[in-house]
mmCIF file of C-alpha atoms in Angstrom:
data_model
loop_
_atom_site.group_PDB
_atom_site.id
_atom_site.type_symbol
_atom_site.label_atom_id
_atom_site.label_comp_id
_atom_site.label_asym_id
_atom_site.label_seq_id
_atom_site.Cartn_x
_atom_site.Cartn_y
_atom_site.Cartn_z
ATOM 1 C CA UNK A 166 -18.562 9.775 2.819
ATOM 2 C CA UNK A 167 -15.971 7.197 3.814
ATOM 3 C CA UNK A 168 -13.950 7.985 6.927
ATOM 4 C CA UNK A 169 -10.638 6.949 8.402
ATOM 5 C CA UNK A 170 -11.475 4.610 11.291
ATOM 6 C CA UNK A 171 -9.160 4.917 14.292
ATOM 7 C CA UNK A 172 -7.831 1.428 15.022
ATOM 8 C CA UNK A 173 -5.299 2.432 17.677
ATOM 9 C CA UNK A 174 -3.994 5.796 18.803
ATOM 10 C CA UNK A 175 -2.410 7.405 15.727
ATOM 11 C CA UNK A 176 -3.362 4.538 13.346
ATOM 12 C CA UNK A 177 -6.339 4.952 11.003
ATOM 13 C CA UNK A 178 -7.804 2.714 8.280
ATOM 14 C CA UNK A 179 -9.731 3.931 5.227
ATOM 15 C CA UNK A 180 -11.546 1.159 3.321
ATOM 16 C CA UNK A 181 -11.463 2.297 -0.318
ATOM 17 C CA UNK A 182 -13.946 0.422 -2.567
ATOM 18 C CA UNK A 183 -12.281 -1.959 -5.021
ATOM 19 C CA UNK A 184 -13.942 -4.572 -7.242
ATOM 20 C CA UNK A 185 -16.856 -5.178 -4.901
ATOM 21 C CA UNK A 186 -14.501 -5.361 -1.923
ATOM 22 C CA UNK A 187 -12.133 -2.761 -0.484
ATOM 23 C CA UNK A 188 -8.437 -1.990 -0.368
ATOM 24 C CA UNK A 189 -6.972 -0.377 2.710
ATOM 25 C CA UNK A 190 -5.218 2.953 3.017
ATOM 26 C CA UNK A 191 -3.598 3.403 6.413
ATOM 27 C CA UNK A 192 -2.739 6.747 7.982
ATOM 28 C CA UNK A 193 -0.154 6.746 10.768
ATOM 29 C CA UNK A 194 0.131 10.083 12.556
ATOM 30 C CA UNK A 195 2.997 11.373 14.640
ATOM 31 C CA UNK A 196 5.995 13.647 14.164
ATOM 32 C CA UNK A 197 6.112 12.530 10.518
ATOM 33 C CA UNK A 198 2.699 11.464 9.214
ATOM 34 C CA UNK A 199 2.647 8.520 6.809
ATOM 35 C CA UNK A 200 0.164 7.111 4.295
ATOM 36 C CA UNK A 201 0.521 3.407 3.594
ATOM 37 C CA UNK A 202 -0.920 2.456 0.178
ATOM 38 C CA UNK A 203 -3.004 4.748 -2.021
ATOM 39 C CA UNK A 204 -5.913 2.864 -3.557
ATOM 40 C CA UNK A 205 -6.177 1.681 -7.143
ATOM 41 C CA UNK A 206 -6.729 4.868 -9.154
ATOM 42 C CA UNK A 207 -6.344 8.625 -9.217
ATOM 43 C CA UNK A 208 -10.062 8.916 -8.474
ATOM 44 C CA UNK A 209 -9.577 7.018 -5.189
ATOM 45 C CA UNK A 210 -7.339 9.850 -4.032
ATOM 46 C CA UNK A 211 -9.807 12.584 -5.016
ATOM 47 C CA UNK A 212 -13.054 10.864 -3.995
ATOM 48 C CA UNK A 213 -12.004 9.000 -0.844
ATOM 49 C CA UNK A 214 -8.574 9.880 0.544
ATOM 50 C CA UNK A 215 -8.689 13.693 0.327
ATOM 51 C CA UNK A 216 -12.153 14.051 1.947
ATOM 52 C CA UNK A 217 -11.252 11.528 4.670
ATOM 53 C CA UNK A 218 -8.073 13.462 5.470
ATOM 54 C CA UNK A 219 -10.031 16.748 5.501
ATOM 55 C CA UNK A 220 -12.440 15.322 8.048
ATOM 56 C CA UNK A 221 -9.426 14.802 10.341
ATOM 57 C CA UNK A 222 -8.326 18.405 9.713
ATOM 58 C CA UNK A 223 -5.515 17.261 7.432
ATOM 59 C CA UNK A 224 -4.553 17.357 3.782
ATOM 60 C CA UNK A 225 -1.762 15.750 1.754
ATOM 61 C CA UNK A 226 0.602 18.557 2.775
ATOM 62 C CA UNK A 227 0.200 17.268 6.359
ATOM 63 C CA UNK A 228 1.746 13.949 5.323
ATOM 64 C CA UNK A 229 5.494 13.458 4.900
ATOM 65 C CA UNK A 230 5.852 9.839 3.711
ATOM 66 C CA UNK A 231 3.999 7.733 1.147
ATOM 67 C CA UNK A 232 4.679 4.026 1.710
ATOM 68 C CA UNK A 233 3.329 0.791 0.272
ATOM 69 C CA UNK A 234 2.735 -2.772 1.399
ATOM 70 C CA UNK A 235 3.526 -4.107 -2.094
ATOM 71 C CA UNK A 236 3.431 -2.927 -5.674
ATOM 72 C CA UNK A 237 0.108 -4.324 -6.916
ATOM 73 C CA UNK A 238 -2.070 -1.717 -8.618
ATOM 74 C CA UNK A 239 -4.766 -1.656 -5.932
ATOM 75 C CA UNK A 240 -2.092 -0.544 -3.459
ATOM 76 C CA UNK A 241 -0.025 1.933 -5.526
ATOM 77 C CA UNK A 242 -2.534 3.113 -8.148
ATOM 78 C CA UNK A 243 -2.993 6.493 -6.436
ATOM 79 C CA UNK A 244 0.703 7.170 -5.800
ATOM 80 C CA UNK A 245 1.219 9.328 -8.918
ATOM 81 C CA UNK A 246 -1.876 11.437 -8.161
ATOM 82 C CA UNK A 247 -0.718 12.023 -4.599
ATOM 83 C CA UNK A 248 2.730 13.086 -5.822
ATOM 84 C CA UNK A 249 1.106 15.523 -8.292
ATOM 85 C CA UNK A 250 -0.914 17.132 -5.505
ATOM 86 C CA UNK A 251 1.727 17.332 -2.761
ATOM 87 C CA UNK A 252 5.436 16.858 -2.287
ATOM 88 C CA UNK A 253 5.335 13.718 -0.170
ATOM 89 C CA UNK A 254 8.487 11.631 0.007
ATOM 90 C CA UNK A 255 8.131 8.060 -1.246
ATOM 91 C CA UNK A 256 9.830 5.214 0.604
ATOM 92 C CA UNK A 257 9.743 1.569 -0.448
ATOM 93 C CA UNK A 258 11.467 -1.684 0.407
ATOM 94 C CA UNK A 259 14.345 -2.522 -1.943
ATOM 95 C CA UNK A 260 12.286 -5.279 -3.612
ATOM 96 C CA UNK A 261 9.428 -2.846 -4.308
ATOM 97 C CA UNK A 262 11.327 0.255 -5.409
ATOM 98 C CA UNK A 263 11.818 -0.671 -9.109
ATOM 99 C CA UNK A 264 8.178 -1.749 -9.376
ATOM 100 C CA UNK A 265 6.889 1.460 -7.775
ATOM 101 C CA UNK A 266 8.957 3.469 -10.249
ATOM 102 C CA UNK A 267 7.837 1.418 -13.300
ATOM 103 C CA UNK A 268 4.692 -0.557 -12.395
ATOM 104 C CA UNK A 269 3.133 -1.424 -15.781
ATOM 105 C CA UNK A 270 5.473 -4.241 -16.879
ATOM 106 C CA UNK A 271 5.131 -5.807 -13.472
ATOM 107 C CA UNK A 272 1.312 -5.484 -13.505
ATOM 108 C CA UNK A 273 1.258 -7.266 -16.873
ATOM 109 C CA UNK A 274 3.537 -10.039 -15.570
ATOM 110 C CA UNK A 275 1.413 -10.500 -12.436
ATOM 111 C CA UNK A 276 -2.013 -10.410 -14.105
ATOM 112 C CA UNK A 277 -1.087 -12.762 -16.951
ATOM 113 C CA UNK A 278 0.289 -15.501 -14.685
ATOM 114 C CA UNK A 279 -3.235 -16.822 -13.997
ATOM 115 C CA UNK A 280 -5.340 -15.142 -16.722
ATOM 116 C CA UNK A 281 -8.486 -17.140 -16.008
ATOM 117 C CA UNK A 282 -8.552 -15.740 -12.471
ATOM 118 C CA UNK A 283 -7.303 -12.221 -13.101
ATOM 119 C CA UNK A 284 -8.746 -9.029 -14.546
ATOM 120 C CA UNK A 285 -6.812 -7.239 -17.267
ATOM 121 C CA UNK A 286 -3.464 -5.684 -16.248
ATOM 122 C CA UNK A 287 -3.636 -2.088 -15.049
ATOM 123 C CA UNK A 288 -1.936 -0.384 -18.003
ATOM 124 C CA UNK A 289 -2.979 3.012 -16.595
ATOM 125 C CA UNK A 290 -0.545 2.767 -13.651
ATOM 126 C CA UNK A 291 2.037 5.530 -13.396
ATOM 127 C CA UNK A 292 5.314 5.173 -11.583
ATOM 128 C CA UNK A 293 6.770 7.572 -9.044
ATOM 129 C CA UNK A 294 10.356 8.182 -7.987
ATOM 130 C CA UNK A 295 11.316 6.451 -4.764
ATOM 131 C CA UNK A 296 13.146 8.886 -2.490
ATOM 132 C CA UNK A 297 14.273 6.362 0.096
ATOM 133 C CA UNK A 298 14.960 2.666 -0.444
ATOM 134 C CA UNK A 299 14.576 0.633 2.743
ATOM 135 C CA UNK A 300 16.109 -2.660 3.756
ATOM 136 C CA UNK A 301 14.452 -5.185 6.045
ATOM 137 C CA UNK A 302 14.351 -3.944 9.644
ATOM 138 C CA UNK A 303 14.879 -0.242 8.916
ATOM 139 C CA UNK A 304 12.664 2.305 10.667
ATOM 140 C CA UNK A 305 11.022 5.309 9.023
ATOM 141 C CA UNK A 306 9.230 8.272 10.609
ATOM 142 C CA UNK A 307 10.691 7.240 13.950
ATOM 143 C CA UNK A 308 8.098 4.510 14.458
ATOM 144 C CA UNK A 309 7.454 2.231 11.455
ATOM 145 C CA UNK A 310 9.779 -0.729 10.984
ATOM 146 C CA UNK A 311 9.688 -2.450 7.598
ATOM 147 C CA UNK A 312 9.450 -6.250 7.704
ATOM 148 C CA UNK A 313 9.926 -8.046 4.389
ATOM 149 C CA UNK A 314 7.162 -10.683 4.130
ATOM 150 C CA UNK A 315 7.362 -12.264 0.663
ATOM 151 C CA UNK A 316 4.820 -14.845 -0.401
ATOM 152 C CA UNK A 317 1.736 -13.116 -1.811
ATOM 153 C CA UNK A 318 4.377 -11.396 -3.884
ATOM 154 C CA UNK A 319 8.112 -11.104 -3.564
ATOM 155 C CA UNK A 320 8.001 -7.426 -2.552
ATOM 156 C CA UNK A 321 5.371 -7.638 0.193
ATOM 157 C CA UNK A 322 6.170 -5.945 3.466
ATOM 158 C CA UNK A 323 4.433 -5.373 6.747
ATOM 159 C CA UNK A 324 4.936 -2.209 8.765
ATOM 160 C CA UNK A 325 5.448 -2.713 12.491
ATOM 161 C CA UNK A 326 4.345 0.329 14.458
ATOM 162 C CA UNK A 327 6.768 0.306 17.374
ATOM 163 C CA UNK A 328 4.821 2.498 19.870
ATOM 164 C CA UNK A 329 1.556 0.541 19.572
ATOM 165 C CA UNK A 330 3.076 -2.864 18.724
ATOM 166 C CA UNK A 331 0.719 -3.049 15.740
ATOM 167 C CA UNK A 332 1.496 -4.934 12.528
ATOM 168 C CA UNK A 333 0.112 -3.276 9.394
ATOM 169 C CA UNK A 334 -0.239 -5.593 6.407
ATOM 170 C CA UNK A 335 -1.567 -5.356 2.871
ATOM 171 C CA UNK A 336 -2.341 -8.715 1.273
ATOM 172 C CA UNK A 337 0.338 -10.656 3.123
ATOM 173 C CA UNK A 338 -2.371 -12.500 5.074
ATOM 174 C CA UNK A 339 -4.675 -13.559 2.251
ATOM 175 C CA UNK A 340 -5.170 -17.221 3.090
ATOM 176 C CA UNK A 341 -8.256 -18.017 1.038
ATOM 177 C CA UNK A 342 -7.934 -15.393 -1.673
ATOM 178 C CA UNK A 343 -10.671 -12.936 -2.485
ATOM 179 C CA UNK A 344 -14.120 -13.311 -4.021
ATOM 180 C CA UNK A 345 -12.877 -11.148 -6.920
ATOM 181 C CA UNK A 346 -10.247 -13.715 -7.912
ATOM 182 C CA UNK A 347 -11.595 -16.867 -6.308
ATOM 183 C CA UNK A 348 -8.098 -18.064 -5.441
ATOM 184 C CA UNK A 349 -5.367 -17.056 -3.054
ATOM 185 C CA UNK A 350 -2.585 -15.416 -5.030
ATOM 186 C CA UNK A 351 0.849 -16.462 -3.869
ATOM 187 C CA UNK A 352 3.820 -15.727 -6.038
ATOM 188 C CA UNK A 353 5.795 -18.070 -3.796
ATOM 189 C CA UNK A 354 3.782 -20.371 -1.544
ATOM 190 C CA UNK A 355 6.866 -21.652 0.285
ATOM 191 C CA UNK A 356 7.881 -18.120 1.252
ATOM 192 C CA UNK A 357 4.288 -17.331 2.222
ATOM 193 C CA UNK A 358 4.135 -20.311 4.572
#
């Protein structure tokens, strides 16, 4: 069984398998517990996230906020399943909110930009309603500040955990790409740099 690894007090990382690699799901605990990203598929929630939470004595009802680092399928693919299982609130940066609510057209646009390096678009993605739209610099759950970091994609954000001074990132720091794609994916290289 995969487990949440404690990186710092109140910050845990779960490495969910994805295409021979892994995609991270981060749990931040405190007065309002938060999950950042949700894996690529519904099954990731059932097979990995739920058992890992249970091992910590938690379940989805223990979590208040569902956040994302950006709207690529391997980061928001489990959002709809989580919302079906528990009434978490969804918060997203303003540049991500429309994509979280309607991800399929965006997945098609992203995956067909470099077809020779990309798997097929994730047409199975389901959108979820965003309950709170955040602007750059806003704080959620009393501790996580959203920092807009476009480059890998235009909606990428990092979450700065104020108490631990920890920066939580998705694919914003993907300098050499991944073995799955063979290239670094930057929607805007100038913004990335």
